[in-house]
GROMACS .gro file of C-alpha atoms in nm:
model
  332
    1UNK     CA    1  17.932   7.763  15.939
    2UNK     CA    2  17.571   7.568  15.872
    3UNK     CA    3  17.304   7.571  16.025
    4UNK     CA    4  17.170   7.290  16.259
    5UNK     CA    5  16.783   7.173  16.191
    6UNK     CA    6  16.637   7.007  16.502
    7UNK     CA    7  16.381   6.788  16.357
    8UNK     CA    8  16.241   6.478  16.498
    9UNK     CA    9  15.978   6.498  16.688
   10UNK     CA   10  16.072   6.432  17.088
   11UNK     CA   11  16.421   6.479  16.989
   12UNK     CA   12  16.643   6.745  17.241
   13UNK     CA   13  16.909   6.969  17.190
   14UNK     CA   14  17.169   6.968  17.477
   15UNK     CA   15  17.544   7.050  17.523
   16UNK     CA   16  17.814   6.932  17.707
   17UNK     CA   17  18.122   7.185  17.741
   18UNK     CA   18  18.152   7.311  17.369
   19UNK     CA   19  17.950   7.029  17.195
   20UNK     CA   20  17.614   7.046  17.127
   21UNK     CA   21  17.405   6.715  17.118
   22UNK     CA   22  17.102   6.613  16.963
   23UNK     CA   23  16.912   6.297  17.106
   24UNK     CA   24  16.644   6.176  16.927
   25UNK     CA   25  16.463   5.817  16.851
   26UNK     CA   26  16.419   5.659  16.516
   27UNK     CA   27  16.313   5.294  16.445
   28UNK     CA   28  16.249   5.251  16.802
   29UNK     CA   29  16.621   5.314  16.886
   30UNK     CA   30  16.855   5.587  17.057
   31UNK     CA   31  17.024   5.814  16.869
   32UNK     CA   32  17.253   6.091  16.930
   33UNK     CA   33  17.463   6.351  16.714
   34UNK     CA   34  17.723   6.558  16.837
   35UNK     CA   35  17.827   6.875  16.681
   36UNK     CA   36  18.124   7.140  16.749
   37UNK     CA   37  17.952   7.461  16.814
   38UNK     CA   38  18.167   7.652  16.652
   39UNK     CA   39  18.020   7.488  16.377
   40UNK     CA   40  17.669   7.616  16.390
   41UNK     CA   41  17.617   7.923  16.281
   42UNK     CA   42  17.211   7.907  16.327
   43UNK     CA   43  16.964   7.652  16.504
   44UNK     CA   44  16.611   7.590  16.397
   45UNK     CA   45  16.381   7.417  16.612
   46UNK     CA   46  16.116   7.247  16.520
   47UNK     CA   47  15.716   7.128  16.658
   48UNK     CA   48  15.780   6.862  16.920
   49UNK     CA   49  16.161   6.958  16.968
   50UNK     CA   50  16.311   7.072  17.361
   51UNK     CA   51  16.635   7.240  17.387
   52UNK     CA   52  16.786   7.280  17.708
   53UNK     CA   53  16.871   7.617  17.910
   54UNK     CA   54  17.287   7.529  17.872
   55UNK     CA   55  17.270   7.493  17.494
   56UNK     CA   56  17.093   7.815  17.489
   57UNK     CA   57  17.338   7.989  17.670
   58UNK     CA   58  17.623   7.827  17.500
   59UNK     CA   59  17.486   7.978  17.179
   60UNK     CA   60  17.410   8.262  17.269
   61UNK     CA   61  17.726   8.339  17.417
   62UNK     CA   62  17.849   8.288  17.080
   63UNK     CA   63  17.571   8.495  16.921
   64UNK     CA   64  17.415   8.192  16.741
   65UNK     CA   65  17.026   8.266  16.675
   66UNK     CA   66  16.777   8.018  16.790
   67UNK     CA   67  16.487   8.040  16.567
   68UNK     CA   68  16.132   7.827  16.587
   69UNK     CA   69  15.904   7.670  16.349
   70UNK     CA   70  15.521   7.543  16.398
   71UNK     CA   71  15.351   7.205  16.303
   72UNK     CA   72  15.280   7.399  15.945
   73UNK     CA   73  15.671   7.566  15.870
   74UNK     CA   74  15.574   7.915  15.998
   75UNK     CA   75  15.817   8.118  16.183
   76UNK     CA   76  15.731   8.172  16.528
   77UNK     CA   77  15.989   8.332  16.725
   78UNK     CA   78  16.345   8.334  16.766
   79UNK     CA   79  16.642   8.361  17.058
   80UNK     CA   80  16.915   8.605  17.012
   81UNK     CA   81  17.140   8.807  17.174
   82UNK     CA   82  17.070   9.189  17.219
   83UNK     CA   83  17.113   9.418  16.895
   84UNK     CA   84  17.467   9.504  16.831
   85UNK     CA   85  17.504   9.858  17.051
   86UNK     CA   86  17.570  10.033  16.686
   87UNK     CA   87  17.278  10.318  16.801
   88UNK     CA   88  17.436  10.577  16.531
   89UNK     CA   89  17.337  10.317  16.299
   90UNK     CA   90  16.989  10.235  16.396
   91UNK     CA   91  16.940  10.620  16.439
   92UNK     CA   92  17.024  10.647  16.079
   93UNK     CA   93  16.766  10.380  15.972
   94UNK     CA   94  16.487  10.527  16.205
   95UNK     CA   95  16.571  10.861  15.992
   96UNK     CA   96  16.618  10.677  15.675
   97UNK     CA   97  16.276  10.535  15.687
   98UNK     CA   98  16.098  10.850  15.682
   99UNK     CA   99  16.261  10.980  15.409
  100UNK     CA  100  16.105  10.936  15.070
  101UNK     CA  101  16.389  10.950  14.797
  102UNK     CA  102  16.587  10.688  15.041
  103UNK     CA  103  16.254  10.498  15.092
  104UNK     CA  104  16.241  10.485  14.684
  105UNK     CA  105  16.572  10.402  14.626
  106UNK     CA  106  16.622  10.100  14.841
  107UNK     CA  107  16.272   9.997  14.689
  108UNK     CA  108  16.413  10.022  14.375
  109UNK     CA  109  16.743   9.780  14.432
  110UNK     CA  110  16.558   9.542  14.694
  111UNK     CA  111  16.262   9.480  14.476
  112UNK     CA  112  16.467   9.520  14.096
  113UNK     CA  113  16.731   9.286  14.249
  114UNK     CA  114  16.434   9.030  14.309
  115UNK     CA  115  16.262   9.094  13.983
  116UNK     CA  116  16.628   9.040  13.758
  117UNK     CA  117  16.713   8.704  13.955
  118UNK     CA  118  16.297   8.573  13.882
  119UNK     CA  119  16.382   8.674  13.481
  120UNK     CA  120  16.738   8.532  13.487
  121UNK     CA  121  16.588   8.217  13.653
  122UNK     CA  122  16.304   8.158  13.424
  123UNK     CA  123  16.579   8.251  13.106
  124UNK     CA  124  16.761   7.960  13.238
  125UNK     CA  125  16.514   7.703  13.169
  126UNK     CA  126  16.386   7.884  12.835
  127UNK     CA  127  16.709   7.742  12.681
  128UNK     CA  128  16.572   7.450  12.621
  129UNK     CA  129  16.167   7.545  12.642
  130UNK     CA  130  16.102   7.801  12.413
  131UNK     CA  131  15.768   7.836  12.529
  132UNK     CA  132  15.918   8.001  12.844
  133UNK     CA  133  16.033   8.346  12.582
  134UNK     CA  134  15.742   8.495  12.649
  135UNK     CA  135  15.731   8.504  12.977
  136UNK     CA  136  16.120   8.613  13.003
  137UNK     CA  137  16.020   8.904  12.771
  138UNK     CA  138  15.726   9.026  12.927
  139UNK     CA  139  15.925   9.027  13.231
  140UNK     CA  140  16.164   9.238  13.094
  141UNK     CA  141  15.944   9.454  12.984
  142UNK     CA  142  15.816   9.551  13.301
  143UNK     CA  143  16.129   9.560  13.475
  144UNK     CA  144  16.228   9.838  13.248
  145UNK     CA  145  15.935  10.029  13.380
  146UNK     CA  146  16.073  10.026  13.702
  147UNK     CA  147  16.320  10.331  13.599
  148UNK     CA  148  16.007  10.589  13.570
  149UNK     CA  149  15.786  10.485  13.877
  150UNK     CA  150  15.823  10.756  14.090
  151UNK     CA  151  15.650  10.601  14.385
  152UNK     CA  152  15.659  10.250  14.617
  153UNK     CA  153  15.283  10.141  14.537
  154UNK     CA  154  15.323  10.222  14.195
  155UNK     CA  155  15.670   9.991  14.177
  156UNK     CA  156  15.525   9.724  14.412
  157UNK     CA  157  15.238   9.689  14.120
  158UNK     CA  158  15.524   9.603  13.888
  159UNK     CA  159  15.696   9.370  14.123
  160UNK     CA  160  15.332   9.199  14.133
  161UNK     CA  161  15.295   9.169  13.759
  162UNK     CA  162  15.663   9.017  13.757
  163UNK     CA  163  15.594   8.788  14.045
  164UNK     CA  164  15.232   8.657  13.856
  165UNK     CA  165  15.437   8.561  13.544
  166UNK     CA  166  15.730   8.390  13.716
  167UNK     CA  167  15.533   8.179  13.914
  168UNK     CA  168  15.304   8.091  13.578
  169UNK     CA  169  15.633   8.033  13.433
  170UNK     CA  170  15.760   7.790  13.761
  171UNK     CA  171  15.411   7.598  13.707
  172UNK     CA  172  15.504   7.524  13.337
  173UNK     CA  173  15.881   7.389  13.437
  174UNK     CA  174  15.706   7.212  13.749
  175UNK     CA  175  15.458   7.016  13.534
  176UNK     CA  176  15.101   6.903  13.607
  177UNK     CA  177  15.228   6.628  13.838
  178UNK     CA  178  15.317   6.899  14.107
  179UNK     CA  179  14.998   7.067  14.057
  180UNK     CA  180  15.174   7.402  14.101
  181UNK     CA  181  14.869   7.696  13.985
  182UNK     CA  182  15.065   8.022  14.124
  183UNK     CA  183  15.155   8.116  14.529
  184UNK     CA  184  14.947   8.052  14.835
  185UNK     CA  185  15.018   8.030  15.165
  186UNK     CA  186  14.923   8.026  15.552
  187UNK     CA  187  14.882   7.759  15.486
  188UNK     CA  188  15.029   7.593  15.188
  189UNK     CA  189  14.785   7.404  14.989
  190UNK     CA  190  15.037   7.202  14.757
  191UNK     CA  191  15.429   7.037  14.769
  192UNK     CA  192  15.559   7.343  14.585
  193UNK     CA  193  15.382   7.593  14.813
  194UNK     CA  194  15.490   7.441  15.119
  195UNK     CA  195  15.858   7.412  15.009
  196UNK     CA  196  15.848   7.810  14.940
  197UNK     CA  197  15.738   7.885  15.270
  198UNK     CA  198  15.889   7.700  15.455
  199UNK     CA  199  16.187   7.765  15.270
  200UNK     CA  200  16.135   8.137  15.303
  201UNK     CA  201  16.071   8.080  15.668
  202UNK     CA  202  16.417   7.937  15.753
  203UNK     CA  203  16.564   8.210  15.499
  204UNK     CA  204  16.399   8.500  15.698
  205UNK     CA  205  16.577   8.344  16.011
  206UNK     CA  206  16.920   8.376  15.872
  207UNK     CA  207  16.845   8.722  15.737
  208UNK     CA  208  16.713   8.864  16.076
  209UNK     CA  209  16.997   8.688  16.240
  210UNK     CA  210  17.243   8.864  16.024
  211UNK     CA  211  17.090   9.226  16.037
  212UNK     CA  212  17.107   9.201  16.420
  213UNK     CA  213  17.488   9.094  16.395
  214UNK     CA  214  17.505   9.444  16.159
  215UNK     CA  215  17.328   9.623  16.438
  216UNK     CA  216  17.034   9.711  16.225
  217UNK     CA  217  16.630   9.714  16.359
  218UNK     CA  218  16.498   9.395  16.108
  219UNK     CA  219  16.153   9.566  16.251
  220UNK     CA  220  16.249   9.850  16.068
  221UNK     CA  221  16.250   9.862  15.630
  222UNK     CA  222  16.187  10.029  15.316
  223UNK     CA  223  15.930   9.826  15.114
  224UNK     CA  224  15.754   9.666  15.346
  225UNK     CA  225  15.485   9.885  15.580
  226UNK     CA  226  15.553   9.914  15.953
  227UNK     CA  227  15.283   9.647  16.127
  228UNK     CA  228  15.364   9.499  16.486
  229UNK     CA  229  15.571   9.168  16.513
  230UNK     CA  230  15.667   9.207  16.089
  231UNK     CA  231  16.063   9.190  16.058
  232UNK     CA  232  16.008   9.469  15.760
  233UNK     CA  233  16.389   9.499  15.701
  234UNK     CA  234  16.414   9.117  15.755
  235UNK     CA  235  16.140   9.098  15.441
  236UNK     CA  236  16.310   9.342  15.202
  237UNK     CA  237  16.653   9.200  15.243
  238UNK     CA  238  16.463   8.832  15.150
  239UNK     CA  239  16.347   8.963  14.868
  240UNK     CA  240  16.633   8.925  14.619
  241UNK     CA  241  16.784   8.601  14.762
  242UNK     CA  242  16.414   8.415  14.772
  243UNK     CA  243  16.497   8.324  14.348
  244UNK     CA  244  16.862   8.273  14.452
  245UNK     CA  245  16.796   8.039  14.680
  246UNK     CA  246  16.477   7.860  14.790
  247UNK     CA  247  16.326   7.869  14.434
  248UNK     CA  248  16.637   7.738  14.329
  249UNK     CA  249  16.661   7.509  14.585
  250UNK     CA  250  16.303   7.341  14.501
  251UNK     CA  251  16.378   7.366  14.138
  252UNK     CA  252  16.686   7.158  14.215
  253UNK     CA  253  16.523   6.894  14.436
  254UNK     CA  254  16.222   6.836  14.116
  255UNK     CA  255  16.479   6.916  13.844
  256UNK     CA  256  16.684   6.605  13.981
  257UNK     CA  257  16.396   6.360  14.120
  258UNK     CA  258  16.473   6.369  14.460
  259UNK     CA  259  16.128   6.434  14.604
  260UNK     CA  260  15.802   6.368  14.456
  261UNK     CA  261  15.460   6.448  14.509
  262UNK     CA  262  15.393   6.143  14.703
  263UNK     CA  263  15.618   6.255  14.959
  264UNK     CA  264  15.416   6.484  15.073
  265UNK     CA  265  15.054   6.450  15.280
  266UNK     CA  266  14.719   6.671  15.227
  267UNK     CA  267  14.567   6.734  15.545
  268UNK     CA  268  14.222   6.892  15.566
  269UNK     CA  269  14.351   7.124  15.276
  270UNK     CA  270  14.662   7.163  15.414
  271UNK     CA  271  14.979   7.055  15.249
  272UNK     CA  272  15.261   6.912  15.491
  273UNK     CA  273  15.590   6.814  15.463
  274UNK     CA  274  15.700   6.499  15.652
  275UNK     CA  275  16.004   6.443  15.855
  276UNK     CA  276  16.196   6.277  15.584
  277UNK     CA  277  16.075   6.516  15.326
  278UNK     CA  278  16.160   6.847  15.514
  279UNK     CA  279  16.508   6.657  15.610
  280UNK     CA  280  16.599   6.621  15.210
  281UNK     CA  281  16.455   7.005  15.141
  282UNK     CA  282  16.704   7.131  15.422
  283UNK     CA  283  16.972   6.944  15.273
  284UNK     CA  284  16.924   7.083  14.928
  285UNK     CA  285  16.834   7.476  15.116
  286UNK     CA  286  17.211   7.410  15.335
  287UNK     CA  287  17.379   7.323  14.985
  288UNK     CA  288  17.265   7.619  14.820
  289UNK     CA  289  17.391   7.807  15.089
  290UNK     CA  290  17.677   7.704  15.073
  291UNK     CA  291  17.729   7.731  14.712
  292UNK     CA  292  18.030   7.943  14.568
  293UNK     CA  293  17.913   8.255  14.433
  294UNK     CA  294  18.089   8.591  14.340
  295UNK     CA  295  18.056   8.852  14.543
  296UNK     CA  296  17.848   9.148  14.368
  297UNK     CA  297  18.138   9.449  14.471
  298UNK     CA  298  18.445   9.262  14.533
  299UNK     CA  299  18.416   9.011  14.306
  300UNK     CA  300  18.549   8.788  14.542
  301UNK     CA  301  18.439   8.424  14.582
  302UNK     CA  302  18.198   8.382  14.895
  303UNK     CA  303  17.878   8.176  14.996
  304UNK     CA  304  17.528   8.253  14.993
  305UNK     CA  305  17.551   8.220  15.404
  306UNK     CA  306  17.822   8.475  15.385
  307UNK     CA  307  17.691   8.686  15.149
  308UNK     CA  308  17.376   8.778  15.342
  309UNK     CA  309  17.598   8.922  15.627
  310UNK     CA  310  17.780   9.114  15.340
  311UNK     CA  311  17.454   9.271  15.224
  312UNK     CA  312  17.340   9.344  15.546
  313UNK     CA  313  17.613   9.518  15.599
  314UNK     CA  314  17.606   9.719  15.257
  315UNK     CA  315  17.297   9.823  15.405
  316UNK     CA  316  17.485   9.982  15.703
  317UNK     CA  317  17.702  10.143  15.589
  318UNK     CA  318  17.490  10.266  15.313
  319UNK     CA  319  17.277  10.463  15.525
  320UNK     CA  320  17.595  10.590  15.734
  321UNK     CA  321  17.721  10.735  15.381
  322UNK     CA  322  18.036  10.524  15.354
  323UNK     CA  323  17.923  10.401  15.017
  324UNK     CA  324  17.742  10.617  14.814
  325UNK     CA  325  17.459  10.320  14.678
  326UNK     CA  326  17.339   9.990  14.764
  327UNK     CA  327  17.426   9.704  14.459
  328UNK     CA  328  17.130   9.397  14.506
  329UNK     CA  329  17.268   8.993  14.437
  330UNK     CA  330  17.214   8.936  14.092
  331UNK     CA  331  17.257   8.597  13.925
  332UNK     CA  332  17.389   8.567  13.593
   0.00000   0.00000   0.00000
């Protein structure tokens, strides 16, 4: 399965029978791609982009979320089917969520699982930058700390302190060409920045679309606080694939010259990615997941893509009590 990006500005997403179709103009000529839906296991749509009512109902009939993107890479809504009718499930999560120990302890793997992969990342590069040691220690150190907090805030302070030294880390392996200084966002105010989110954005898509395929509430978590319209099981779930696999992504398309800062534009502050630019980002994001990786129970060989269904699932049928813990991705 991958996912299909609908792009170009003006371009439209149609079907005919079991084919979707994507017409579009480039170089002031017609073009058109055809793709076997049961190819697709997601669609994002972009600003600018018109899909028609019989390609939404073709892939929807075959559960395939339809998710949508603004002029800046933010996530602004999404088509699915219904939640799967699993309501013991979702009954367990409602009760889950009030409950403090099970509130800490999926804190604990969501947010540890994120910290390890940040420290693994950055350990990576160290190899061969020694300079990097000190942040891979200091790291360490605080993830150790983790096993004493007896309290979200508390352990959310440490996920903070990791987060602020990984990212001064990513700025040192970046270079001053990027001009990389830490995170911001909404909107984006450099190349790196707008890769993450928008990265994160598409990420979040295939996470929500999985957890409804589970028959889990994404509106629903464990780290992140109840607000209207925020996907908080959606967000915890991200949390330990975001170093797996957008960071890596964007430290793969720098690490290997395939975009450079002039490929981007600054717009009244605002940092944008292009069409061609967000094309060869999504190409690197689709390789990475589809990248071979061992599963963290089985041991088996899956995908990234796959793997997010697997650890939705965990989820389930951790709060159902079919497995007695939850295990977070971890790279080595």
């Amino acid at each position: 399965m991958t996912t299909l990006y609908v792009q170009h500005d003006g371009c439209t997403l149609t079907r005919q029978d079991s084919t979707l179709i994507v017409r579009y103009r480039e170089n002031d000529q017609s073009h058109q791609q055809r793709i076997p839906v049961e190819k697709v296991g997601a669609v994002v749509i972009g600003t600018g982009c018109h899909i028609t009512s019989g390609a939404i109902q073709l892939l929807l009939s075959l559960q395939v979320p339809i998710s949508f993107v603004d002029y800046h890479e933010r996530f602004v809504g999404a088509l699915h089917t219904p939640i799967n009718g699993n309501q013991l499930l979702r009954r367990q999560q409602y009760q889950a969520a009030e409950n403090p120990e099970m509130q800490l302890y999926l804190a604990y793997h969501f947010l540890g699982g994120k910290m390890q992969n940040q420290r693994t990342l950055i350990q990576r590069y160290a190899r061969e930058n020694a300079a990097l040691d000190v942040y891979v220690s200091q790291m360490a150190s605080f993830i150790k700390s983790l096993e004493t907090v007896s309290d979200i805030p508390m352990m959310m302070g440490y996920e903070g302190q990791v987060a602020k030294l990984y990212f001064e880390a990513l700025g040192q392996i970046f270079g001053e060409a990027w001009g990389f200084t830490g995170r911001n966002r909404r909107p984006p105010r450099d190349p790196i920045n707008a890769m993450l989110s928008y990265g994160y954005t598409v990420l979040e898509a295939f996470i929500t679309s999985a957890l409804h395929q589970v028959g889990l509430d994404p509106y629903v978590g464990f780290v992140h606080s109840l607000f209207p319209g925020r996907k908080s099981l959606a967000l915890d779930l991200l949390e330990e694939f975001r170093p797996v696999i957008v960071d890596s992504a964007v430290l793969g398309l720098i690490g290997n010259q395939m975009l450079k800062p002039a490929d981007f534009q600054i717009q009244l502050g605002v940092c944008l990615m292009p069409e061609d630019t967000r094309k060869t980002f999504l190409q690197r994001f689709q390789q990475r997941m589809d990248q071979s990786v061992q599963h963290p129970i089985t041991q088996e060989k899956t995908t990234y893509s796959r793997l997010i269904v697997s650890q939705a699932r965990q989820i389930g049928a951790f709060l159902l009590g079919d497995i007695e813990g939850y295990v977070p991705v971890r790279i080595r």
